GROMACS .gro file of C-alpha atoms in nm:
model
  442
    1MET     CA    1  -3.572  -1.678  -3.600
    2LEU     CA    2  -3.402  -1.346  -3.521
    3PRO     CA    3  -3.344  -1.094  -3.801
    4PRO     CA    4  -2.975  -1.070  -3.906
    5ALA     CA    5  -2.925  -0.734  -3.729
    6ALA     CA    6  -3.074  -0.866  -3.402
    7ALA     CA    7  -2.870  -1.186  -3.428
    8ASP     CA    8  -2.553  -0.983  -3.479
    9ALA     CA    9  -2.636  -0.764  -3.179
   10GLU     CA   10  -2.700  -1.069  -2.963
   11SER     CA   11  -2.370  -1.229  -3.071
   12LEU     CA   12  -2.185  -0.907  -2.992
   13GLU     CA   13  -2.341  -0.886  -2.647
   14ILE     CA   14  -2.251  -1.248  -2.569
   15ALA     CA   15  -1.893  -1.186  -2.682
   16ALA     CA   16  -1.881  -0.871  -2.469
   17GLN     CA   17  -2.008  -1.058  -2.162
   18VAL     CA   18  -1.742  -1.328  -2.206
   19GLN     CA   19  -1.468  -1.066  -2.245
   20ASP     CA   20  -1.598  -0.875  -1.942
   21ILE     CA   21  -1.556  -1.189  -1.730
   22GLU     CA   22  -1.207  -1.237  -1.875
   23ALA     CA   23  -1.114  -0.876  -1.787
   24ARG     CA   24  -1.234  -0.916  -1.428
   25LEU     CA   25  -1.030  -1.235  -1.395
   26LEU     CA   26  -0.719  -1.061  -1.528
   27LEU     CA   27  -0.768  -0.775  -1.281
   28SER     CA   28  -0.809  -1.020  -0.991
   29GLN     CA   29  -0.475  -1.173  -1.092
   30GLY     CA   30  -0.301  -0.837  -1.078
   31GLN     CA   31  -0.281  -0.798  -1.457
   32ALA     CA   32  -0.441  -0.453  -1.473
   33GLU     CA   33  -0.296  -0.347  -1.809
   34SER     CA   34  -0.421  -0.663  -1.983
   35ALA     CA   35  -0.759  -0.614  -1.815
   36ALA     CA   36  -0.777  -0.259  -1.953
   37VAL     CA   37  -0.704  -0.382  -2.306
   38THR     CA   38  -0.976  -0.645  -2.276
   39TRP     CA   39  -1.231  -0.393  -2.145
   40GLU     CA   40  -1.153  -0.172  -2.444
   41ALA     CA   41  -1.274  -0.457  -2.664
   42VAL     CA   42  -1.583  -0.491  -2.443
   43VAL     CA   43  -1.664  -0.121  -2.493
   44ILE     CA   44  -1.642  -0.159  -2.871
   45ALA     CA   45  -1.860  -0.471  -2.873
   46TYR     CA   46  -2.134  -0.310  -2.664
   47GLU     CA   47  -2.127   0.006  -2.877
   48GLN     CA   48  -2.163  -0.202  -3.193
   49SER     CA   49  -2.453  -0.393  -3.039
   50GLY     CA   50  -2.626  -0.066  -2.956
   51ASP     CA   51  -2.617  -0.107  -2.575
   52LEU     CA   52  -2.460   0.227  -2.481
   53SER     CA   53  -2.536   0.187  -2.108
   54LEU     CA   54  -2.326  -0.130  -2.081
   55ALA     CA   55  -2.060   0.030  -2.301
   56GLN     CA   56  -2.032   0.316  -2.053
   57GLN     CA   57  -2.003   0.076  -1.760
   58ALA     CA   58  -1.725  -0.111  -1.940
   59GLN     CA   59  -1.550   0.219  -2.014
   60LEU     CA   60  -1.550   0.302  -1.642
   61SER     CA   61  -1.397  -0.039  -1.569
   62GLN     CA   62  -1.135   0.021  -1.840
   63ALA     CA   63  -1.042   0.359  -1.690
   64GLN     CA   64  -1.014   0.214  -1.339
   65ALA     CA   65  -0.790  -0.066  -1.467
   66LEU     CA   66  -0.569   0.193  -1.640
   67GLN     CA   67  -0.536   0.374  -1.307
   68SER     CA   68  -0.434   0.049  -1.137
   69ALA     CA   69  -0.172  -0.005  -1.408
   70GLY     CA   70  -0.033   0.347  -1.360
   71PHE     CA   71  -0.165   0.502  -1.682
   72TYR     CA   72  -0.316   0.801  -1.504
   73ARG     CA   73  -0.342   1.042  -1.794
   74ARG     CA   74  -0.511   0.791  -2.023
   75SER     CA   75  -0.752   0.727  -1.738
   76VAL     CA   76  -0.820   1.102  -1.704
   77ASP     CA   77  -0.892   1.131  -2.078
   78LEU     CA   78  -1.136   0.838  -2.077
   79LEU     CA   79  -1.314   0.950  -1.760
   80THR     CA   80  -1.341   1.311  -1.874
   81ALA     CA   81  -1.516   1.198  -2.192
   82LEU     CA   82  -1.738   0.958  -1.995
   83THR     CA   83  -1.846   1.209  -1.729
   84THR     CA   84  -1.921   1.467  -1.999
   85ARG     CA   85  -2.161   1.225  -2.169
   86LEU     CA   86  -2.317   1.119  -1.839
   87SER     CA   87  -2.372   1.481  -1.731
   88ALA     CA   88  -2.636   1.511  -2.004
   89GLN     CA   89  -2.831   1.224  -1.845
   90PRO     CA   90  -3.020   1.203  -1.514
   91PRO     CA   91  -2.797   1.129  -1.211
   92SER     CA   92  -2.720   0.760  -1.170
   93GLU     CA   93  -2.492   0.530  -0.975
   94LEU     CA   94  -2.270   0.511  -1.284
   95SER     CA   95  -2.233   0.890  -1.301
   96VAL     CA   96  -2.147   0.900  -0.928
   97ARG     CA   97  -1.883   0.631  -0.972
   98ALA     CA   98  -1.739   0.797  -1.283
   99ALA     CA   99  -1.703   1.136  -1.107
  100LEU     CA  100  -1.539   0.964  -0.810
  101SER     CA  101  -1.291   0.780  -1.036
  102LEU     CA  102  -1.213   1.100  -1.228
  103GLY     CA  103  -1.146   1.275  -0.897
  104GLU     CA  104  -0.905   0.997  -0.801
  105ALA     CA  105  -0.730   1.027  -1.138
  106PHE     CA  106  -0.697   1.405  -1.099
  107ARG     CA  107  -0.555   1.359  -0.748
  108LEU     CA  108  -0.299   1.112  -0.876
  109THR     CA  109  -0.188   1.353  -1.148
  110GLY     CA  110  -0.159   1.645  -0.905
  111ALA     CA  111  -0.466   1.837  -1.026
  112LEU     CA  112  -0.595   1.885  -0.672
  113ALA     CA  113  -0.853   2.158  -0.740
  114GLU     CA  114  -1.007   1.954  -1.022
  115ALA     CA  115  -1.005   1.648  -0.798
  116GLU     CA  116  -1.201   1.829  -0.527
  117THR     CA  117  -1.457   1.950  -0.782
  118GLN     CA  118  -1.520   1.593  -0.900
  119PHE     CA  119  -1.537   1.459  -0.545
  120GLN     CA  120  -1.797   1.721  -0.451
  121THR     CA  121  -1.996   1.636  -0.766
  122SER     CA  122  -1.980   1.268  -0.679
  123LEU     CA  123  -2.079   1.335  -0.317
  124GLN     CA  124  -2.380   1.541  -0.425
  125GLY     CA  125  -2.496   1.259  -0.651
  126ALA     CA  126  -2.438   0.992  -0.386
  127GLU     CA  127  -2.637   1.192  -0.132
  128SER     CA  128  -2.927   1.259  -0.370
  129LEU     CA  129  -2.949   0.890  -0.467
  130SER     CA  130  -2.895   0.765  -0.106
  131LEU     CA  131  -2.585   0.568  -0.206
  132ALA     CA  132  -2.429   0.541   0.141
  133ASP     CA  133  -2.125   0.332   0.048
  134LEU     CA  134  -2.033   0.562  -0.240
  135ALA     CA  135  -2.071   0.863  -0.010
  136SER     CA  136  -1.832   0.686   0.228
  137ALA     CA  137  -1.585   0.633  -0.059
  138VAL     CA  138  -1.601   1.002  -0.149
  139TYR     CA  139  -1.532   1.110   0.209
  140LEU     CA  140  -1.234   0.871   0.219
  141ASN     CA  141  -1.096   1.029  -0.098
  142LEU     CA  142  -1.155   1.380   0.038
  143GLY     CA  143  -0.945   1.278   0.338
  144ASN     CA  144  -0.667   1.153   0.112
  145LEU     CA  145  -0.687   1.474  -0.092
  146THR     CA  146  -0.671   1.696   0.216
  147ARG     CA  147  -0.345   1.533   0.323
  148LEU     CA  148  -0.185   1.659   0.001
  149GLN     CA  149  -0.299   2.016   0.049
  150THR     CA  150  -0.178   2.290   0.284
  151GLU     CA  151  -0.050   2.207   0.631
  152SER     CA  152  -0.334   2.403   0.791
  153SER     CA  153  -0.596   2.190   0.615
  154ARG     CA  154  -0.437   1.853   0.693
  155GLY     CA  155  -0.628   1.826   1.019
  156GLN     CA  156  -0.951   1.794   0.820
  157ALA     CA  157  -0.839   1.451   0.702
  158ALA     CA  158  -0.933   1.291   1.034
  159ASP     CA  159  -1.284   1.442   1.012
  160TYR     CA  160  -1.331   1.315   0.657
  161TYR     CA  161  -1.215   0.965   0.753
  162GLN     CA  162  -1.457   0.961   1.045
  163GLN     CA  163  -1.737   1.068   0.811
  164ALA     CA  164  -1.639   0.785   0.577
  165ILE     CA  165  -1.659   0.535   0.862
  166THR     CA  166  -1.992   0.670   0.984
  167ARG     CA  167  -2.155   0.676   0.640
  168ALA     CA  168  -2.045   0.327   0.531
  169ALA     CA  169  -2.337   0.086   0.505
  170SER     CA  170  -2.134  -0.228   0.434
  171PRO     CA  171  -1.850  -0.375   0.643
  172TRP     CA  172  -1.602  -0.358   0.356
  173PHE     CA  173  -1.645   0.017   0.292
  174ARG     CA  174  -1.617   0.080   0.666
  175ILE     CA  175  -1.293  -0.119   0.686
  176GLN     CA  176  -1.146   0.069   0.390
  177ALA     CA  177  -1.218   0.395   0.570
  178GLN     CA  178  -1.072   0.259   0.895
  179LEU     CA  179  -0.752   0.157   0.716
  180ALA     CA  180  -0.719   0.512   0.581
  181GLN     CA  181  -0.779   0.649   0.931
  182LEU     CA  182  -0.518   0.408   1.070
  183ASP     CA  183  -0.263   0.529   0.815
  184TRP     CA  184  -0.338   0.884   0.927
  185TRP     CA  185  -0.295   0.804   1.298
  186ILE     CA  186   0.044   0.644   1.226
  187ALA     CA  187   0.159   0.933   1.005
  188GLU     CA  188   0.066   1.178   1.281
  189ALA     CA  189   0.224   0.959   1.556
  190HIS     CA  190  -0.108   0.909   1.739
  191TRP     CA  191   0.012   0.571   1.858
  192GLN     CA  192  -0.254   0.494   2.117
  193ASP     CA  193  -0.536   0.567   1.870
  194ALA     CA  194  -0.353   0.369   1.603
  195TYR     CA  195  -0.309   0.062   1.820
  196HIS     CA  196  -0.670   0.065   1.938
  197LEU     CA  197  -0.790   0.078   1.576
  198VAL     CA  198  -0.548  -0.184   1.448
  199SER     CA  199  -0.661  -0.425   1.721
  200VAL     CA  200  -1.023  -0.383   1.611
  201LEU     CA  201  -0.937  -0.425   1.243
  202TRP     CA  202  -0.728  -0.736   1.306
  203GLU     CA  203  -1.040  -0.921   1.416
  204GLU     CA  204  -1.294  -0.760   1.182
  205ILE     CA  205  -1.106  -0.793   0.855
  206ALA     CA  206  -1.057  -1.168   0.902
  207THR     CA  207  -1.436  -1.219   0.898
  208LEU     CA  208  -1.480  -1.086   0.543
  209PRO     CA  209  -1.467  -1.309   0.233
  210LEU     CA  210  -1.118  -1.348   0.093
  211ASN     CA  211  -1.078  -1.181  -0.247
  212PRO     CA  212  -0.796  -0.977  -0.407
  213THR     CA  213  -0.908  -0.652  -0.244
  214ASN     CA  214  -0.932  -0.814   0.098
  215VAL     CA  215  -0.588  -0.974   0.055
  216TYR     CA  216  -0.425  -0.636  -0.014
  217ALA     CA  217  -0.612  -0.481   0.278
  218GLN     CA  218  -0.477  -0.746   0.513
  219ILE     CA  219  -0.124  -0.699   0.380
  220GLU     CA  220  -0.163  -0.325   0.449
  221LEU     CA  221  -0.286  -0.404   0.801
  222VAL     CA  222   0.017  -0.622   0.876
  223GLU     CA  223   0.249  -0.347   0.748
  224HIS     CA  224   0.077  -0.098   0.979
  225LEU     CA  225   0.119  -0.341   1.268
  226GLN     CA  226   0.489  -0.368   1.194
  227ALA     CA  227   0.522   0.012   1.188
  228ILE     CA  228   0.353   0.044   1.528
  229ARG     CA  229   0.558  -0.239   1.673
  230GLN     CA  230   0.883  -0.087   1.550
  231ALA     CA  231   0.790   0.254   1.691
  232THR     CA  232   0.705   0.093   2.025
  233LEU     CA  233   1.030  -0.098   2.056
  234THR     CA  234   1.242   0.194   1.935
  235THR     CA  235   1.082   0.429   2.186
  236LEU     CA  236   1.119   0.180   2.470
  237ILE     CA  237   1.488   0.145   2.387
  238ASP     CA  238   1.531   0.524   2.381
  239LEU     CA  239   1.350   0.560   2.713
  240ALA     CA  240   1.560   0.288   2.870
  241ILE     CA  241   1.886   0.438   2.747
  242ALA     CA  242   1.780   0.782   2.871
  243ASN     CA  243   1.716   0.641   3.218
  244PHE     CA  244   2.049   0.456   3.223
  245ASP     CA  245   2.260   0.751   3.105
  246GLY     CA  246   2.623   0.689   3.195
  247LEU     CA  247   2.571   0.320   3.269
  248ALA     CA  248   2.614   0.181   2.918
  249ASP     CA  249   2.873  -0.077   3.013
  250THR     CA  250   2.908  -0.421   2.857
  251ALA     CA  251   2.643  -0.574   3.081
  252TRP     CA  252   2.392  -0.299   3.004
  253THR     CA  253   2.458  -0.322   2.629
  254ALA     CA  254   2.398  -0.696   2.643
  255PHE     CA  255   2.080  -0.646   2.845
  256VAL     CA  256   1.941  -0.397   2.594
  257SER     CA  257   2.021  -0.611   2.291
  258GLN     CA  258   1.872  -0.923   2.446
  259THR     CA  259   1.564  -0.747   2.578
  260PHE     CA  260   1.460  -0.544   2.277
  261ALA     CA  261   1.544  -0.798   2.007
  262ALA     CA  262   1.308  -1.041   2.176
  263GLU     CA  263   0.944  -1.117   2.119
  264PRO     CA  264   0.694  -0.908   2.319
  265ASP     CA  265   0.642  -1.185   2.580
  266SER     CA  266   1.018  -1.197   2.647
  267LEU     CA  267   1.026  -0.819   2.655
  268ARG     CA  268   0.761  -0.809   2.925
  269SER     CA  269   0.944  -1.075   3.123
  270SER     CA  270   1.262  -0.869   3.114
  271TYR     CA  271   1.072  -0.570   3.248
  272ALA     CA  272   0.930  -0.776   3.532
  273ASP     CA  273   1.276  -0.904   3.626
  274SER     CA  274   1.432  -0.557   3.637
  275GLN     CA  275   1.332  -0.309   3.906
  276SER     CA  276   1.554  -0.040   3.754
  277ILE     CA  277   1.353   0.032   3.439
  278PRO     CA  278   1.073   0.284   3.502
  279GLU     CA  279   0.718   0.209   3.390
  280GLN     CA  280   0.636   0.417   3.079
  281SER     CA  281   0.258   0.415   3.067
  282LEU     CA  282   0.186   0.454   2.696
  283TRP     CA  283   0.468   0.252   2.544
  284THR     CA  284   0.468  -0.033   2.793
  285ALA     CA  285   0.089  -0.050   2.764
  286LEU     CA  286   0.119  -0.081   2.388
  287ASP     CA  287   0.384  -0.349   2.428
  288ARG     CA  288   0.173  -0.547   2.673
  289GLN     CA  289  -0.112  -0.563   2.423
  290PHE     CA  290   0.097  -0.624   2.115
  291LEU     CA  291   0.014  -0.912   1.883
  292PRO     CA  292   0.294  -1.170   1.868
  293LEU     CA  293   0.483  -1.184   1.541
  294ALA     CA  294   0.379  -1.549   1.513
  295ASP     CA  295   0.016  -1.439   1.473
  296MET     CA  296   0.113  -1.198   1.196
  297ALA     CA  297   0.315  -1.471   1.022
  298THR     CA  298   0.019  -1.712   1.043
  299ARG     CA  299  -0.211  -1.450   0.888
  300LEU     CA  300   0.038  -1.386   0.606
  301ALA     CA  301   0.073  -1.759   0.538
  302THR     CA  302  -0.304  -1.786   0.502
  303LEU     CA  303  -0.309  -1.486   0.271
  304ARG     CA  304  -0.035  -1.638   0.058
  305ARG     CA  305  -0.243  -1.951   0.003
  306THR     CA  306  -0.536  -1.731  -0.097
  307ALA     CA  307  -0.321  -1.532  -0.340
  308GLN     CA  308  -0.197  -1.857  -0.493
  309ALA     CA  309  -0.554  -1.985  -0.531
  310LEU     CA  310  -0.652  -1.658  -0.699
  311GLY     CA  311  -0.348  -1.672  -0.927
  312ASN     CA  312  -0.243  -1.324  -0.812
  313ALA     CA  313   0.137  -1.320  -0.841
  314GLN     CA  314   0.169  -0.955  -0.734
  315ALA     CA  315  -0.017  -1.018  -0.409
  316GLU     CA  316   0.184  -1.333  -0.338
  317ALA     CA  317   0.518  -1.159  -0.400
  318THR     CA  318   0.411  -0.871  -0.173
  319ILE     CA  319   0.310  -1.117   0.099
  320LEU     CA  320   0.644  -1.298   0.077
  321GLY     CA  321   0.820  -0.963   0.117
  322ALA     CA  322   0.613  -0.884   0.429
  323LEU     CA  323   0.688  -1.229   0.569
  324GLY     CA  324   1.059  -1.180   0.504
  325ASN     CA  325   1.039  -0.853   0.694
  326LEU     CA  326   0.887  -1.034   0.992
  327TYR     CA  327   1.182  -1.274   0.994
  328GLU     CA  328   1.411  -0.970   0.983
  329GLN     CA  329   1.253  -0.837   1.300
  330VAL     CA  330   1.342  -1.154   1.493
  331GLU     CA  331   1.684  -1.168   1.322
  332ASP     CA  332   1.625  -1.508   1.161
  333TRP     CA  333   1.839  -1.400   0.868
  334ASP     CA  334   1.846  -1.731   0.681
  335ALA     CA  335   1.465  -1.756   0.677
  336ALA     CA  336   1.435  -1.386   0.593
  337ALA     CA  337   1.670  -1.426   0.295
  338GLN     CA  338   1.497  -1.742   0.171
  339VAL     CA  339   1.145  -1.596   0.181
  340THR     CA  340   1.251  -1.260   0.034
  341GLN     CA  341   1.437  -1.436  -0.248
  342ALA     CA  342   1.125  -1.641  -0.326
  343GLY     CA  343   0.919  -1.324  -0.350
  344LEU     CA  344   1.183  -1.160  -0.569
  345VAL     CA  345   1.194  -1.451  -0.815
  346LEU     CA  346   0.815  -1.442  -0.841
  347ALA     CA  347   0.804  -1.064  -0.893
  348GLN     CA  348   1.076  -1.075  -1.159
  349SER     CA  349   0.911  -1.362  -1.346
  350TYR     CA  350   0.598  -1.146  -1.390
  351ASN     CA  351   0.794  -0.822  -1.447
  352LEU     CA  352   0.639  -0.661  -1.138
  353VAL     CA  353   0.890  -0.377  -1.110
  354GLN     CA  354   0.687  -0.192  -0.844
  355VAL     CA  355   0.738  -0.493  -0.614
  356THR     CA  356   1.081  -0.600  -0.739
  357TYR     CA  357   1.283  -0.295  -0.634
  358GLY     CA  358   1.167  -0.316  -0.273
  359LEU     CA  359   1.242  -0.686  -0.247
  360GLN     CA  360   1.589  -0.634  -0.398
  361ALA     CA  361   1.665  -0.368  -0.136
  362GLN     CA  362   1.523  -0.588   0.141
  363LEU     CA  363   1.744  -0.876   0.030
  364GLY     CA  364   2.045  -0.642   0.033
  365ARG     CA  365   1.962  -0.533   0.386
  366ILE     CA  366   1.937  -0.896   0.499
  367GLN     CA  367   2.261  -0.997   0.326
  368LEU     CA  368   2.437  -0.705   0.495
  369ALA     CA  369   2.314  -0.830   0.832
  370GLN     CA  370   2.451  -1.174   0.739
  371GLY     CA  371   2.791  -1.019   0.678
  372ASP     CA  372   2.791  -1.069   0.299
  373ARG     CA  373   2.872  -0.712   0.191
  374SER     CA  374   2.947  -0.805  -0.170
  375ALA     CA  375   2.607  -0.970  -0.216
  376ALA     CA  376   2.437  -0.679  -0.038
  377ILE     CA  377   2.597  -0.426  -0.274
  378SER     CA  378   2.489  -0.632  -0.575
  379ALA     CA  379   2.131  -0.647  -0.444
  380TYR     CA  380   2.117  -0.273  -0.379
  381GLN     CA  381   2.264  -0.199  -0.723
  382ALA     CA  382   1.999  -0.422  -0.881
  383SER     CA  383   1.733  -0.228  -0.689
  384VAL     CA  384   1.870   0.103  -0.818
  385GLN     CA  385   1.867  -0.030  -1.175
  386THR     CA  386   1.502  -0.131  -1.134
  387LEU     CA  387   1.423   0.214  -0.998
  388GLN     CA  388   1.583   0.375  -1.303
  389VAL     CA  389   1.338   0.179  -1.519
  390MET     CA  390   1.046   0.302  -1.309
  391ARG     CA  391   1.159   0.664  -1.280
  392ALA     CA  392   1.051   0.787  -1.625
  393ASP     CA  393   0.697   0.656  -1.585
  394VAL     CA  394   0.658   0.799  -1.235
  395VAL     CA  395   0.802   1.142  -1.313
  396ALA     CA  396   0.590   1.167  -1.626
  397VAL     CA  397   0.252   1.122  -1.461
  398SER     CA  398   0.175   1.163  -1.097
  399SER     CA  399   0.283   1.426  -0.846
  400GLU     CA  400   0.152   1.211  -0.562
  401ALA     CA  401   0.333   0.910  -0.704
  402GLN     CA  402   0.649   1.121  -0.740
  403TYR     CA  403   0.640   1.214  -0.370
  404SER     CA  404   0.571   0.856  -0.259
  405PHE     CA  405   0.836   0.726  -0.498
  406GLN     CA  406   1.101   0.969  -0.374
  407LYS     CA  407   1.020   0.893  -0.011
  408SER     CA  408   1.050   0.518  -0.063
  409ILE     CA  409   1.369   0.518  -0.271
  410GLU     CA  410   1.586   0.760  -0.074
  411PRO     CA  411   1.686   0.502   0.193
  412ILE     CA  412   1.788   0.259  -0.083
  413TYR     CA  413   2.017   0.512  -0.251
  414ARG     CA  414   2.165   0.625   0.080
  415GLU     CA  415   2.239   0.269   0.190
  416LEU     CA  416   2.409   0.184  -0.138
  417ALA     CA  417   2.612   0.504  -0.130
  418THR     CA  418   2.725   0.425   0.226
  419LEU     CA  419   2.827   0.071   0.132
  420LEU     CA  420   3.020   0.188  -0.172
  421LEU     CA  421   3.202   0.454   0.026
  422GLU     CA  422   3.288   0.210   0.304
  423GLU     CA  423   3.434  -0.031   0.048
  424GLY     CA  424   3.693   0.234  -0.042
  425ASN     CA  425   3.737   0.110  -0.398
  426GLU     CA  426   3.819   0.318  -0.703
  427GLY     CA  427   3.451   0.322  -0.796
  428THR     CA  428   3.353   0.530  -0.497
  429SER     CA  429   3.449   0.876  -0.622
  430ALA     CA  430   3.178   1.142  -0.625
  431ASP     CA  431   3.149   1.124  -1.004
  432ASN     CA  432   3.111   0.748  -1.002
  433LEU     CA  433   2.855   0.763  -0.722
  434LYS     CA  434   2.651   1.009  -0.924
  435HIS     CA  435   2.671   0.773  -1.219
  436VAL     CA  436   2.556   0.478  -1.008
  437LEU     CA  437   2.290   0.656  -0.805
  438GLY     CA  438   2.163   0.918  -1.046
  439GLU     CA  439   2.248   1.286  -1.076
  440ASP     CA  440   1.926   1.407  -0.912
  441ILE     CA  441   1.962   1.194  -0.600
  442LEU     CA  442   2.293   1.330  -0.473
   0.00000   0.00000   0.00000
């Protein structure tokens, strides 16, 4: 029979193990804040049982969950305390991970110099312990950090991403690095490199086990595909118009609208039937290789079933939004509205404001295309109201989040302002627009 103290310690450890499983489940379901609260209880239980090593591991998990939930400063405080304690111990995988997470937290709060210091510390530990995947993760984060620094240093990002790809020992870490590299190629308009990489990733990522992280990676991949496709079609339209300058009569306008609103196969057929449109090597080559939207929709449908099986409402709502955007691209407005509305209802039922505002704006855009201006204005106004709820949290914590937030919301405010002005009602004065849209936007 165990002494009372040993029995108590064993009971505490069992309770901690059960709560650790619960926290991981909550995180997999997109409930990061609840997961962080549960891991806090795990930390306390392990400390009371005397197992400080497991307590430190749980504290790292708690800090990472806080980051996922947007509580960056609380994450910084926890990780700073944790890395200080770990620095008095021999280097370990835990100390490498903690320094990496603290670097990420510093980056998110705009402390770029401190972030680089932690990344270099983490890299040194990963190299000394031969932790290839963690070294890959550090190089990926150095690439992300470099993109926030001076314009002259931005070019280093591509080198860091390539290092991350080269160093990765496991397929998943390599794919994460490739996704970051793909985002860089698109941001820098390196379309040929971007399409080559996205074609490789489309096949590779589908071979990995489906879990929450993989689901979000595949959603990101589809969004990148849509960005490349839109750039391709827009450029082809511009090239065609430039070569038909002065000939934009009714027949030509009809030809352009029919050709470029079509699926890629139809687009290629239109090229073949017309001897007047010049061959544009890069853009027509991209178009010829482009994945049909039907393939993207099939992948998203599979991902939605996975998200449902995992109980991850945030992932499912995001997938429904991406699927609605695909329907937008082929101008199936009824289907686009139906799918977007389903995602919106799901996001609102779980209070997922970071997903809700985008879906509200997307629904407004679709309703405008359907000719329902009143409904579109209501949807855009709802999106702005959701953004007002988010604004205080974003402004209070993260410079990177502030930049991303501003970049994503500006089109929503501009579209609403345009609609209100076009309505010509009494509520469209400058003062009223400032009241509706926010003083700092106009």
